[in-house]
Coordinates of C-alpha atoms and ligand atoms in Angstrom, one line a residue:
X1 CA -8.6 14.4 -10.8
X2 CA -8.9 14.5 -14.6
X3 CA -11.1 15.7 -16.6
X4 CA -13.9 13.5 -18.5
X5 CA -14.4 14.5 -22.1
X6 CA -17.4 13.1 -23.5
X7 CA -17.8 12.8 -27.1
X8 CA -20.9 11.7 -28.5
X9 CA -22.7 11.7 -31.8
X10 CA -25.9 13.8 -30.0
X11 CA -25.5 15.1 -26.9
X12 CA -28.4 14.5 -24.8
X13 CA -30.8 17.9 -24.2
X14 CA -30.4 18.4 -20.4
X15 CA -33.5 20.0 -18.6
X16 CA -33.0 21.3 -14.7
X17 CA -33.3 18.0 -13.1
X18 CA -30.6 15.8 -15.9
X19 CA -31.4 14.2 -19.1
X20 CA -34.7 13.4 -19.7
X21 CA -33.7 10.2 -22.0
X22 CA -32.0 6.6 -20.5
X23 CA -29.3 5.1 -19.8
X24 CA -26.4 6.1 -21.3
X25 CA -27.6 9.6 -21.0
X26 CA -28.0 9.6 -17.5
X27 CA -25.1 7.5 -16.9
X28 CA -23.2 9.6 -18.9
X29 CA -24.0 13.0 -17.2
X30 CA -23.5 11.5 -13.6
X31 CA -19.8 10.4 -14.4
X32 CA -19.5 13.9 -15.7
X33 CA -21.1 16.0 -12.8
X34 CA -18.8 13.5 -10.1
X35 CA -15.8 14.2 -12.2
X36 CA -16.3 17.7 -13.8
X37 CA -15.8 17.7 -17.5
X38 CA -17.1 18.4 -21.0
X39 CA -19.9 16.7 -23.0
X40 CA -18.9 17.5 -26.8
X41 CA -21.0 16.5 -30.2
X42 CA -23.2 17.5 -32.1
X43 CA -26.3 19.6 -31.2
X44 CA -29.1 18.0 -33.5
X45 CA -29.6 20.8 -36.1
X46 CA -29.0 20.5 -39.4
X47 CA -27.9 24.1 -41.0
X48 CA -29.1 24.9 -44.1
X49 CA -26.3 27.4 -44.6
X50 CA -23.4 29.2 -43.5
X51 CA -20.7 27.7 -40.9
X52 CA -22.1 25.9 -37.6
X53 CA -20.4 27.8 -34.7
X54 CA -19.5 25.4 -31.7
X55 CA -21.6 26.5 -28.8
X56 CA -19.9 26.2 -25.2
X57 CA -22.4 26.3 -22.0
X58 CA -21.7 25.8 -18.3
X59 CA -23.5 24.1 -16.3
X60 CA -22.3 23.7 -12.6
X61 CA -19.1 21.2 -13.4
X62 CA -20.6 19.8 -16.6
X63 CA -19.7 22.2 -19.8
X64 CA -21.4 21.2 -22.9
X65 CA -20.3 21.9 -26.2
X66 CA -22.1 21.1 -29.5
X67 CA -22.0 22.1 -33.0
X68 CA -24.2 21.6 -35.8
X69 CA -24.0 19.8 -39.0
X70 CA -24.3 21.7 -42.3
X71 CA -26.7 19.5 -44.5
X72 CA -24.2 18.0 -46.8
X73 CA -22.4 16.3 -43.9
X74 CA -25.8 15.1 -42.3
X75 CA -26.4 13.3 -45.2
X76 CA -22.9 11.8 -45.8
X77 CA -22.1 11.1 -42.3
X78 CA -25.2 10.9 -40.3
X79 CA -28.0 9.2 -42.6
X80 CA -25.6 7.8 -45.4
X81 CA -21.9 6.1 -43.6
X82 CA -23.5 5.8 -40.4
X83 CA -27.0 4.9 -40.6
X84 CA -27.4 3.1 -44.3
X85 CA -24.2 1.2 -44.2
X86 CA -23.0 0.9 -40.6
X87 CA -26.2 0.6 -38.6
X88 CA -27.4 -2.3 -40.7
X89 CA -24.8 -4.1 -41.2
X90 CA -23.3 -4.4 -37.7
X91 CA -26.8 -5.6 -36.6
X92 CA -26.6 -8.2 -39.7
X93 CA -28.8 -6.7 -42.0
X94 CA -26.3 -7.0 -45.0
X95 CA -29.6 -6.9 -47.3
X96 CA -29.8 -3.8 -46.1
X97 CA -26.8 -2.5 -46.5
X98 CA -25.9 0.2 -48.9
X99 CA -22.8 1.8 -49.5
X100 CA -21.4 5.1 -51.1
X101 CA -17.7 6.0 -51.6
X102 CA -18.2 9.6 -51.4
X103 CA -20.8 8.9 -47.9
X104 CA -17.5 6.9 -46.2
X105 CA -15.6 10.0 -47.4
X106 CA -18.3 12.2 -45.8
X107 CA -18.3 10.4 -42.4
X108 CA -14.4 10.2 -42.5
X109 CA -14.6 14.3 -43.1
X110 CA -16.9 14.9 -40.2
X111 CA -14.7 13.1 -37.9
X112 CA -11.8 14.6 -38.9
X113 CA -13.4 18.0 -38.7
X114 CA -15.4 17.6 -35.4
X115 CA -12.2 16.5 -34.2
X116 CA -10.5 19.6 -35.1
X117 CA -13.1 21.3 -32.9
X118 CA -12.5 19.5 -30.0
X119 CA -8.5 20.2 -30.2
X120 CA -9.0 23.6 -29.0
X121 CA -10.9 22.6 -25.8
X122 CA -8.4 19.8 -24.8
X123 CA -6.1 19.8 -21.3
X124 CA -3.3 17.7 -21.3
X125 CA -4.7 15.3 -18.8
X126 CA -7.8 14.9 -19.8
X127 CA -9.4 11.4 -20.3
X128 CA -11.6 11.3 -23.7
X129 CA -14.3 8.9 -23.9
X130 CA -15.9 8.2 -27.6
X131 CA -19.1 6.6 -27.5
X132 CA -20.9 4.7 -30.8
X133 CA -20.4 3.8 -34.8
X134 CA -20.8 7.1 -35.6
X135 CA -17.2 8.3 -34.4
X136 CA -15.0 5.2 -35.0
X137 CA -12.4 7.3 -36.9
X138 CA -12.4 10.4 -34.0
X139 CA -9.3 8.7 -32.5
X140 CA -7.2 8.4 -35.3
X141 CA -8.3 12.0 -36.4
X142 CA -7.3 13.4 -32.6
X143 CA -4.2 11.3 -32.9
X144 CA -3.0 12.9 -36.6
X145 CA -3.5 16.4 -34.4
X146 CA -0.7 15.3 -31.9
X147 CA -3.5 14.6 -29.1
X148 CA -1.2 11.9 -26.5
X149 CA -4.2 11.8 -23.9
X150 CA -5.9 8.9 -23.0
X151 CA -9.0 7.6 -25.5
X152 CA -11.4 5.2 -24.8
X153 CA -14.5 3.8 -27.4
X154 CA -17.6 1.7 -26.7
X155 CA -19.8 0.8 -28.9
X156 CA -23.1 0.3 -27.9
X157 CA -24.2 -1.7 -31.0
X158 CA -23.2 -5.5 -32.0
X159 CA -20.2 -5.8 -33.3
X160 CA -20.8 -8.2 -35.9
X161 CA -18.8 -11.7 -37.7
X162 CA -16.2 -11.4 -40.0
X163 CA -17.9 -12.1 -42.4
X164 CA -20.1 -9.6 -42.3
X165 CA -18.3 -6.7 -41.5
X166 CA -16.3 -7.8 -45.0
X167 CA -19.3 -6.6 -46.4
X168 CA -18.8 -3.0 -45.7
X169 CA -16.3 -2.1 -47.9
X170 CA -14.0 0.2 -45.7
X171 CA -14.0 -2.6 -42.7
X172 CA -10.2 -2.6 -42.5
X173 CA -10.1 0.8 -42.1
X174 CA -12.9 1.0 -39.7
X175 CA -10.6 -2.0 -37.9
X176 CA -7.6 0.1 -38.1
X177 CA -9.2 3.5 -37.1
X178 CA -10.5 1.7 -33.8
X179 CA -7.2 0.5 -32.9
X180 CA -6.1 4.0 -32.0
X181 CA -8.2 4.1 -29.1
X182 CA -6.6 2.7 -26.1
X183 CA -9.2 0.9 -25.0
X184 CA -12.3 -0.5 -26.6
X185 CA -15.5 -1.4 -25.0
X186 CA -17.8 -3.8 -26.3
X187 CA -21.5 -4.7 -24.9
X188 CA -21.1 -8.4 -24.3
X189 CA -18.5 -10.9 -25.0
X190 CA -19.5 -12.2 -28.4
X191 CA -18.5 -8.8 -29.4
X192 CA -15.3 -8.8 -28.1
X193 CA -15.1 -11.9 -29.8
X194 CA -15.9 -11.0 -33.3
X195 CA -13.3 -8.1 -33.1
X196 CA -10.5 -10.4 -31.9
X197 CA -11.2 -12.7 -34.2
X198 CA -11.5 -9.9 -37.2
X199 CA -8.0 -8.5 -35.7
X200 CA -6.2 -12.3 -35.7
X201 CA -7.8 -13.5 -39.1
X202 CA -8.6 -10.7 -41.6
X203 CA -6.2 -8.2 -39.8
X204 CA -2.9 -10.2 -39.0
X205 CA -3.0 -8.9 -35.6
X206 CA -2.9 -10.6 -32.0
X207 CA -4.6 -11.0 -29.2
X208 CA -3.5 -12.3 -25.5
X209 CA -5.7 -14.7 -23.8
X210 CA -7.8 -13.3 -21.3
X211 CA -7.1 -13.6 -17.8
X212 CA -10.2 -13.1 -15.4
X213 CA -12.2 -10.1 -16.2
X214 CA -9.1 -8.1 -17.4
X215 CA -9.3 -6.5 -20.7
X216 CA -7.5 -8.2 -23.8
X217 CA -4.0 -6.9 -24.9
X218 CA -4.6 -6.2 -28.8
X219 CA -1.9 -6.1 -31.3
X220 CA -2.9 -4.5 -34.4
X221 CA -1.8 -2.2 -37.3
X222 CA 1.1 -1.3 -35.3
X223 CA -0.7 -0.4 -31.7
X224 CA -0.9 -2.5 -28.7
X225 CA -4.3 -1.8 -27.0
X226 CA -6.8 -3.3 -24.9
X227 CA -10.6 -4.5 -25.5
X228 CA -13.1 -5.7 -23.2
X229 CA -16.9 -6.3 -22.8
X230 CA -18.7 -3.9 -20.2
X231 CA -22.8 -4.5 -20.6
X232 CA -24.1 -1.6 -19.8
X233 CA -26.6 -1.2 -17.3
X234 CA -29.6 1.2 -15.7
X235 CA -30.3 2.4 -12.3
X236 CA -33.0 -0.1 -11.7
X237 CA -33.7 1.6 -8.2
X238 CA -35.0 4.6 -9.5
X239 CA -36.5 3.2 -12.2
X240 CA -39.0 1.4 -9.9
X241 CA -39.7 4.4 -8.3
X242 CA -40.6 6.3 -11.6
X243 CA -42.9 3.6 -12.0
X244 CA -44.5 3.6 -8.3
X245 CA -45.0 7.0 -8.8
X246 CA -46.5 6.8 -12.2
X247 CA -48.9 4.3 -11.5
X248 CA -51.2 6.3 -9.7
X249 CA -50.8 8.6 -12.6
X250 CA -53.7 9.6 -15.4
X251 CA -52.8 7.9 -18.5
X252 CA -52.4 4.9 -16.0
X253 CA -55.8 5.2 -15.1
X254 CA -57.0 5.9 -18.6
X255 CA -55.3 2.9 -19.6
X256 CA -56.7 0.4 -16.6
X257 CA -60.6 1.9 -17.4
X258 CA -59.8 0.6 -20.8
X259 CA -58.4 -2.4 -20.8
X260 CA -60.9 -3.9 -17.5
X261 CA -59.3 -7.2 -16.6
X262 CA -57.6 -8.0 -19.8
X263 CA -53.7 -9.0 -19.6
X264 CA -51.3 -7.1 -21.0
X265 CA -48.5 -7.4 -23.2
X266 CA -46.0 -4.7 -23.8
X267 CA -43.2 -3.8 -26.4
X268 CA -41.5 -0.3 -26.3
X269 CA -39.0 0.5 -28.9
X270 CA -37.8 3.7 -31.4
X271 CA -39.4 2.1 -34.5
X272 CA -36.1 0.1 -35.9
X273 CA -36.0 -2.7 -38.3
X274 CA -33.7 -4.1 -35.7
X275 CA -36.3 -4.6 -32.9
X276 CA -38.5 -7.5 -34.7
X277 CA -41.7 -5.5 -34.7
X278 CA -43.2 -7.4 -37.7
X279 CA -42.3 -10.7 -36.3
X280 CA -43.6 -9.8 -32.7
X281 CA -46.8 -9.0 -33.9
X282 CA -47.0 -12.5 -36.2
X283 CA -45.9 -14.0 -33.0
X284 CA -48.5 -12.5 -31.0
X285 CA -51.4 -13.3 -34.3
X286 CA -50.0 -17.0 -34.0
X287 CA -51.2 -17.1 -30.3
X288 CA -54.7 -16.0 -30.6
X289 CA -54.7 -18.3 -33.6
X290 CA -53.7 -21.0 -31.3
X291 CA -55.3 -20.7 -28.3
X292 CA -58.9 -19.0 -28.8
X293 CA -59.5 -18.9 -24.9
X294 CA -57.1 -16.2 -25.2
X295 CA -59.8 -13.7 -27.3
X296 CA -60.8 -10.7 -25.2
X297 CA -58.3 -11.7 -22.6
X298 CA -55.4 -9.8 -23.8
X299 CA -54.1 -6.7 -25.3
X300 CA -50.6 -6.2 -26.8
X301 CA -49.4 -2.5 -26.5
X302 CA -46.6 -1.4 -28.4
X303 CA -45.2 2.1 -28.3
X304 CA -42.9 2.7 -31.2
X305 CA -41.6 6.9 -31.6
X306 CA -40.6 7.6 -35.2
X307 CA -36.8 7.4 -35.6
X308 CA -34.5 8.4 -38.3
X309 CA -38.1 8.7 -40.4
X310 CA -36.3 10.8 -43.2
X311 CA -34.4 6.8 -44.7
X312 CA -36.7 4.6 -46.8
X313 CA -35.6 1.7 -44.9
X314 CA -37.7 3.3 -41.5
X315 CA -40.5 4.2 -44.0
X316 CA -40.3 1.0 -44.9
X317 CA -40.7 -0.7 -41.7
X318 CA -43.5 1.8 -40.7
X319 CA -45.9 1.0 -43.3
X320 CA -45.2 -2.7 -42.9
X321 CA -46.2 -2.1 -39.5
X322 CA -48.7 -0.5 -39.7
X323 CA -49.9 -2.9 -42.6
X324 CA -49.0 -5.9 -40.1
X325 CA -51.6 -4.1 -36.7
X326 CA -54.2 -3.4 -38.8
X327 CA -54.6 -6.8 -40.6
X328 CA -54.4 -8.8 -37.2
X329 CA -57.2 -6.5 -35.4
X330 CA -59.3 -6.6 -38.9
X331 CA -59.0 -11.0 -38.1
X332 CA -59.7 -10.6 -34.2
X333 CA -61.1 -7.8 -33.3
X334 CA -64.3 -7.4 -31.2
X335 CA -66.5 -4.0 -30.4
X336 CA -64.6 -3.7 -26.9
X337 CA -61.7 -5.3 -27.7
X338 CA -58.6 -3.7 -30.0
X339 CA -56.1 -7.1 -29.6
X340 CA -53.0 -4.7 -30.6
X341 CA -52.9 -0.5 -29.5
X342 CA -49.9 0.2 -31.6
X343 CA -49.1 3.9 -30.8
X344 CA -46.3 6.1 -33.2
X345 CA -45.5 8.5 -30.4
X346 CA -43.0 9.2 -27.6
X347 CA -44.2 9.0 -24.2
X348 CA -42.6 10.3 -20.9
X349 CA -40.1 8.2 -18.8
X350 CA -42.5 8.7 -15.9
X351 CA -45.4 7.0 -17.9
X352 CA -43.4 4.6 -19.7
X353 CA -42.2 3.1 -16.1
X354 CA -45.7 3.0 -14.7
X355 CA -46.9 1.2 -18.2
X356 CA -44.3 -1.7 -17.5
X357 CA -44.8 -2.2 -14.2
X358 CA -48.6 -2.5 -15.3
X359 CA -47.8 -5.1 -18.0
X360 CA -48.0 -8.5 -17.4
X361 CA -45.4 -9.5 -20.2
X362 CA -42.2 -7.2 -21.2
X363 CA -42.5 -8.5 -25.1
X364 CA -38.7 -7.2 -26.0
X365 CA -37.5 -9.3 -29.3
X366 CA -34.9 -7.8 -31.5
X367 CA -33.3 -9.4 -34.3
X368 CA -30.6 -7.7 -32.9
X369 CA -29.6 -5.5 -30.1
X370 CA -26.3 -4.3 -28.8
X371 CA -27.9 -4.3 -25.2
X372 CA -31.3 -3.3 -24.9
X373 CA -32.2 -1.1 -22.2
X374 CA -35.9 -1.5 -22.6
X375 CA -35.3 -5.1 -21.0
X376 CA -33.8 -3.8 -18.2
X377 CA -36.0 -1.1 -17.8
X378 CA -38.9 -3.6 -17.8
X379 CA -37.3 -6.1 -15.1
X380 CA -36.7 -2.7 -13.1
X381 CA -40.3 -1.6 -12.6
X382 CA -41.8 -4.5 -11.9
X383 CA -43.5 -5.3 -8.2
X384 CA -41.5 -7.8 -6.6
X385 CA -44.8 -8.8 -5.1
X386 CA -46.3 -9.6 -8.7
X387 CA -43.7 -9.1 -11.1
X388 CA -44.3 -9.4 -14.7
X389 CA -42.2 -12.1 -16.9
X390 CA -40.1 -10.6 -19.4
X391 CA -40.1 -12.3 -23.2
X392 CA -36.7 -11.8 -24.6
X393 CA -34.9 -12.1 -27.7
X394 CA -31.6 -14.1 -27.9
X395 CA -30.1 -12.0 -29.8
X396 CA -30.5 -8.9 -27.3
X397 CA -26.7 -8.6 -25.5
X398 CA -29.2 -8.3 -22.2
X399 CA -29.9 -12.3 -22.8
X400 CA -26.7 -12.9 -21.6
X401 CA -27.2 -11.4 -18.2
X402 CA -31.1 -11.6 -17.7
X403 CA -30.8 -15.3 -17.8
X404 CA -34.5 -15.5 -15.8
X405 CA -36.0 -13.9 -18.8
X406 CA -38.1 -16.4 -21.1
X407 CA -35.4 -16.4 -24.2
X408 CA -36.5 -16.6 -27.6
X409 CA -35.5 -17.0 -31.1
X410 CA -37.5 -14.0 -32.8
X411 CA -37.1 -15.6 -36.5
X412 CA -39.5 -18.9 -34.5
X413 CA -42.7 -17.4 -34.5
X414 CA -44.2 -20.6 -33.0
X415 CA -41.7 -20.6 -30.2
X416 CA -42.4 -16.9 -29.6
X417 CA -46.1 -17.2 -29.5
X418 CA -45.5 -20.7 -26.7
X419 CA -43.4 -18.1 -25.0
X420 CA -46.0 -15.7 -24.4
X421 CA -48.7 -18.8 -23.5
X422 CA -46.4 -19.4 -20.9
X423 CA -45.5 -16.0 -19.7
X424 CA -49.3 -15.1 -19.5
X425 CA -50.0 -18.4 -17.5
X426 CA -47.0 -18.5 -15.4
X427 CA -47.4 -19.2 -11.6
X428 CA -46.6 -16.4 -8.8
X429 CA -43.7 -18.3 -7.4
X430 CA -42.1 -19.1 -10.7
X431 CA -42.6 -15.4 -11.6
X432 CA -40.9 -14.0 -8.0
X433 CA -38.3 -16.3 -8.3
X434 CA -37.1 -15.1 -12.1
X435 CA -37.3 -11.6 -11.3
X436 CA -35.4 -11.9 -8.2
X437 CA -32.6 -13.8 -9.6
X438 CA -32.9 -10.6 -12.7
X439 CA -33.4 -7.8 -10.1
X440 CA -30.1 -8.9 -8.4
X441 CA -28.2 -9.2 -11.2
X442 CA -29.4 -5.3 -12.6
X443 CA -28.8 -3.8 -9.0
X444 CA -25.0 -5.5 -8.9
X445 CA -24.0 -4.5 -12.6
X446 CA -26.1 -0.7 -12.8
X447 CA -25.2 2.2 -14.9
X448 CA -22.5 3.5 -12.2
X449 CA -20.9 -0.5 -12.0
X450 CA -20.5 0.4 -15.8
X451 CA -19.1 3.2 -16.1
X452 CA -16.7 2.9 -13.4
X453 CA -15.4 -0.4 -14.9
X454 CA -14.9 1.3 -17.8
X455 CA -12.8 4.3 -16.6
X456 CA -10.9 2.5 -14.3
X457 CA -9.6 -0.2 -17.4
X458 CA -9.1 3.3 -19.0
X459 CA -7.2 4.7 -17.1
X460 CA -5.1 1.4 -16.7
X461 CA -4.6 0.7 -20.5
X462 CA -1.2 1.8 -21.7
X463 CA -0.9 5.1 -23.5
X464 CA -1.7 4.0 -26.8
X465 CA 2.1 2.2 -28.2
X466 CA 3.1 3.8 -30.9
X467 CA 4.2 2.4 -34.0
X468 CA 7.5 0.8 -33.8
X469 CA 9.8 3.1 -35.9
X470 CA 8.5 6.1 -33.5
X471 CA 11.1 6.5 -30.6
X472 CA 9.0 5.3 -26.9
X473 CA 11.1 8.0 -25.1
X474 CA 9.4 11.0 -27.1
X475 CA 5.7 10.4 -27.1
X476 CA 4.9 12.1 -23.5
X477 CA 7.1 14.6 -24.3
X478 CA 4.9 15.9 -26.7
X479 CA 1.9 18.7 -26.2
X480 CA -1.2 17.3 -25.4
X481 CA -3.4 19.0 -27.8
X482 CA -2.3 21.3 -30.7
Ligands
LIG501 C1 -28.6 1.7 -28.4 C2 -28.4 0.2 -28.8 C3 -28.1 -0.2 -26.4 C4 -38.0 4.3 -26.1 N1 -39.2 4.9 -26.4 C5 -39.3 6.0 -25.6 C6 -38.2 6.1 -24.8 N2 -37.4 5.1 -25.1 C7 -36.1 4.8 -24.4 C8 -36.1 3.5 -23.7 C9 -34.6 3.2 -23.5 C10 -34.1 3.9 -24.8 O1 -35.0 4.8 -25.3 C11 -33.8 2.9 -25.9 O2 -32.7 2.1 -25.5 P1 -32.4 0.6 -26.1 O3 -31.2 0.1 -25.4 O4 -33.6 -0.2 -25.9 O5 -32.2 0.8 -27.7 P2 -31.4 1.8 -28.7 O6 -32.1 3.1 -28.8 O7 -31.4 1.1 -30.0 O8 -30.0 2.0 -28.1 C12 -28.9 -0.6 -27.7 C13 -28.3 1.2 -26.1 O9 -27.8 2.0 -27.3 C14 -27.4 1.7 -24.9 O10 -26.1 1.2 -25.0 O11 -28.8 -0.9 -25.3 O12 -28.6 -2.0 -28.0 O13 -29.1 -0.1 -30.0 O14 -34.1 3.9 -22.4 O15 -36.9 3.6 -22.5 N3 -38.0 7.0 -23.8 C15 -39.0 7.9 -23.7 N4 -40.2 7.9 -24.5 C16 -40.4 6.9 -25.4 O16 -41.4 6.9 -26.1 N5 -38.9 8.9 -22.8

C-alpha cells in the first residue's frame, strides 16, 4: 500500500491517546495510522534566530515531521499572504482584505522552501495530500523539483466568486498554482462551482459536465485535472459519547447549580470575524427585546478562545465583542441572572461535548464558513431522547447537509432572533424528528466517509497531464523525488 504524506500548515500536537483537537485532526491521523505515513508542516514556533532544523519523530506507523518558521516568514506567509489577504477574502471580507507584494512573495518563498524539505523524505509512490490556503503553491513548488507522485489539495475554507477572488491581486496565480494538484477538494458544491467558473471565465480553461458524484475533468493552464466537493464530516458516535461521559462531569455540574432551570443557548467558536459573533449577540438582544417573557429564562453561552490575537483585525473583533456582551447584560441584567457568559478561553473536548448536549439551542451563525464542525459537533451530542435544535447560518457549507437545522440569514437579525423563539419553544416531536433526519445524515457521511472518498478519487485522478509540448511517454520515467 502507499504511503500517505500529509502536509499541513500546523501539524496537530499528538498526546498518547491521538490529537486532542477535531476533525480534520483526528481524521487526519486515523487515515495515517491505517495507512502508515508521514504528517509534515510546520511545528508552531516561531524562531527568533538561526535556521529551523526539520524535526523527524516516529510514532508506531505515523512519522511526524515539522519545522519551524523563522520570524520573517511568519509574518510574510503566515499572518500577512495567508491570514490578511487570503483568509478574508475567500470568506468575502474584501473590506478586509489587505495586500503586500513582498507578503505574496513571502508565502510563495515558504512554499517553495517547505517544499524543498519535504523532497528529501519523498518515496516514489507515495500519495501527498495538501490541506488548506496556506499551501496552494506547494504543488507547483514539488512539481519544479521533478516530484511525478500523486498530489491532492482540499481546502477547507469557501472558495469564493469571481469576483471576489479578482480582488486579491495574485488570483491567477493562485488559480494556476492549484491546477498542479491532481485533484482538488472543495467543502460543498458552491465551491466547486466558483472555481469552475473562475477556470472557464477569467482563466480560459474547461470544465466537463459532471456525471453522478464523479469529480470534474479540469482543463487549465495546460493541465488536465479533476475537482470535486467532499464535505467533511466528524465521528458523531464518539462525539456523543464524550458528551455522555462529560455530563456527569464538574464544570457540568457547576454550570447546571448556576444556571437553575433557565434554557440555554450555546455558540462555540475560535474568536473569528467570520463566525458572526457581533450579530449573534444583536440577534439574541433583539429577542429579549421582543419577547420580555423571555427575561430570566435564558442564558446564551458563548466560548470563543483567542485566535491569531497578534492581527488588528482579531483585536478588533475582540473589543467589539466584548463591547457588544457587556452593553446587552448592562440593558437586561438581573442580580441572579447574567443573560450572556461570554468566556475568552479554550475548554476541553470532553467538556465542550457535555456543554452541547446540555444546551437547548446550538446558536452556530457564520457569515461564512467553509464547513463548520461546531454544527456537527452539536447535532452529535445531543440526546436523541431530548435533543437540542440547532440555529444555523446559511452561509455555513454544513447548511447544505444539516437540512433539519433552523437556517438563517446572519446579516437578518430579526429573523435570527424568531429563529431562536422558535427553537427555544419547539415541541419534542418536531425536535426528534430534525435531529434524526441530521443524525443519519452525520453517521452516513463521517470523518472516515470523507476521507476515503477523497483518496479513492485520488488515487483515480490521472497523473497530473503535462503540458502539451512535454513528451507523455517520459513523465513516469522520471525519479520520483530529487
Ligand atoms: C476550518 C474552516 C471547517 C473550538 N473551540 C474549542 C475547540 N474548538 C474546536 C471545535 C471544532 C474546531 O475547533 C473548529 O472547527 P470549525 O469547523 O468550526 O471552524 P474552523 O476552526 O474555522 O475550521 C471550517 C474546518 O476548517 C474543517 O474543515 O469546517 O469551515 O474554517 O472541532 O470543537 N476545541 C477545544 N476547545 C475549545 O475551546 N478543545
Amino acid at each position: 500500500m502507499s504511503r500517505l504524506i500529509i502536509v499541513s500548515n500546523r501539524v496537530a500536537p499528538i498526546s498518547e491517546g491521538g490529537p486532542a483537537a477535531g476533525g480534520l485532526a483526528v481524521g487526519v491521523y486515523d487515515a495515517l495510522k491505517e495507512t502508515g505515513g508521514m504528517w509534515f508542516g510546520w511545528s508552531g514556533d516561531v524562531l527568533a534566530s538561526g535556521q529551523p532544523q526539520i524535526k523527524v519523530e516516529e510514532r508506531g506507523p505515523v512519522t511526524f515531521a515539522t519545522i519551524g518558521l523563522v520570524r520573517r516568514d511568519y509574518d510574510q506567509y503566515y499572518r500577512g499572504f495567508s491570514n490578511a489577504t487570503l483568509w478574508p477574502a475567500f470568506h468575502y471580507r474584501a473590506d478586509l482584505v489587505q495586500y503586500d507584494r513582498h507578503e505574496f512573495g513571502g508565502y510563495c518563498r515558504v512554499n517553495e522552501w517547505l517544499a524543498q524539505q519535504l523532497v528529501p523524505l519523498l518515496r516514489e509512490d507515495d500519495v501527498i495530500w495538501v490541506h488548506d490556503y496556506h499551501l496552494i503553491p506547494f504543488a507547483q513548488a514539488l512539481r519544479a523539483r521533478g516530484v511525478k507522485n500523486r498530489i491532492g489539495f482540499f481546502l477547507h475554507i469557501p472558495f469564493p466568486a469571481s469576483q471576489v477572488l479578482l480582488a486579491v491581486p495574485p488570483h491567477r496565480a493562485l488559480v494556476e498554482a492549484m491546477c498542479s494538484y491532481d485533484l482538488l477538494g472543495f467543502q460543498t458544491r458552491p465551491d466547486l462551482r466558483a472555481f469552475c467558473d473562475y477556470v472557464v471565465n477569467e482563466a480560459d480553461g474547461a470544465v466537463e459536465p459532471a456525471t453522478g458524484n464523479a469529480p470534474q475533468v479540469v482543463n487549465a493552464f495546460g493541465r488536465t485535472l479533476h475537482a470535486g466537493a467532499y464535505p467533511i464530516g466528524v465521528y458523531p458516535d464518539e462525539i456523543a459519547e464524550l458528551a455522555k461521559a462529560g455530563a456527569r462531569g464538574k464544570p457540568l455540574r457547576t454550570l447546571k447549580a448556576t444556571l437553575h432551570a433557565r434554557k440555554l443557548i450555546i455558540g462555540v467558536e475560535r474568536l473569528d470575524y467570520s463566525k458572526g459573533l457581533v450579530e449573534r449577540f444583536r440577534a439574541f438582544e433583539r429577542l429579549l427585546e421582543h419577547i420580555p417573557s423571555m427575561h430570566d429564562k435564558v442564558s446564551l453561552l458563548q466560548i470563543a478562545p483567542p485566535t491569531r490575537a497578534d492581527m488588528h483585525a482579531y483585536q478588533d473583533i475582540r473589543l467589539q465583542l466584548e463591547a457588544e456582551s457587556g452593553r446587552i447584560n448592562g440593558r437586561f441584567a438581573e442580580l441572579d441572572w447574567t443573560p450572556i457568559r461570554y468566556i475568552h478561553r479554550q475548554y476541553e473536548r470532553s467538556v465542550l461535548a457535555a456543554l452541547f448536549r446540555a444546551a437547548n439551542v446550538g446558536y452556530v451563525t457564520p457569515l461564512r464558513d467553509g464547513m463548520n464542525l461546531v454544527a456537527k459537533e452539536y447535532v452529535s451530542a445531543q440526546d436523541p431522547d431530548d435533543p437540542g435544535v440547532l440555529v444555523l447560518s446559511r452561509f455555513a457549507g454544513a447548511a447544505q447537509e444539516l437540512q433539519g437545522a433552523l437556517i438563517v440569514n446572519p446579516i437578518d437579525i430579526d429573523g435570527m432572533a424568531e429563529a431562536l423563539a422558535r427553537a427555544l419553544d419547539m415541541p419534542l416531536a418536531e425536535r426528534q424528528s430534525r435531529y434524526q433526519d441530521m443524525i443519519a445524515q452525520l453517521r452516513e457521511n463521517n470523518v472516515s466517509v470523507w476521507r476515503d472518498n477523497f483518496m479513492r478519487d485520488l488515487a483515480g485522478s490521472g497523473r497530473g497531464a503535462m503540458p502539451p509540448d512535454v513528451p507523455q511517454a517520459d513523465t513516469d520515467a522520471l525519479p520520483a523525488a530529487q
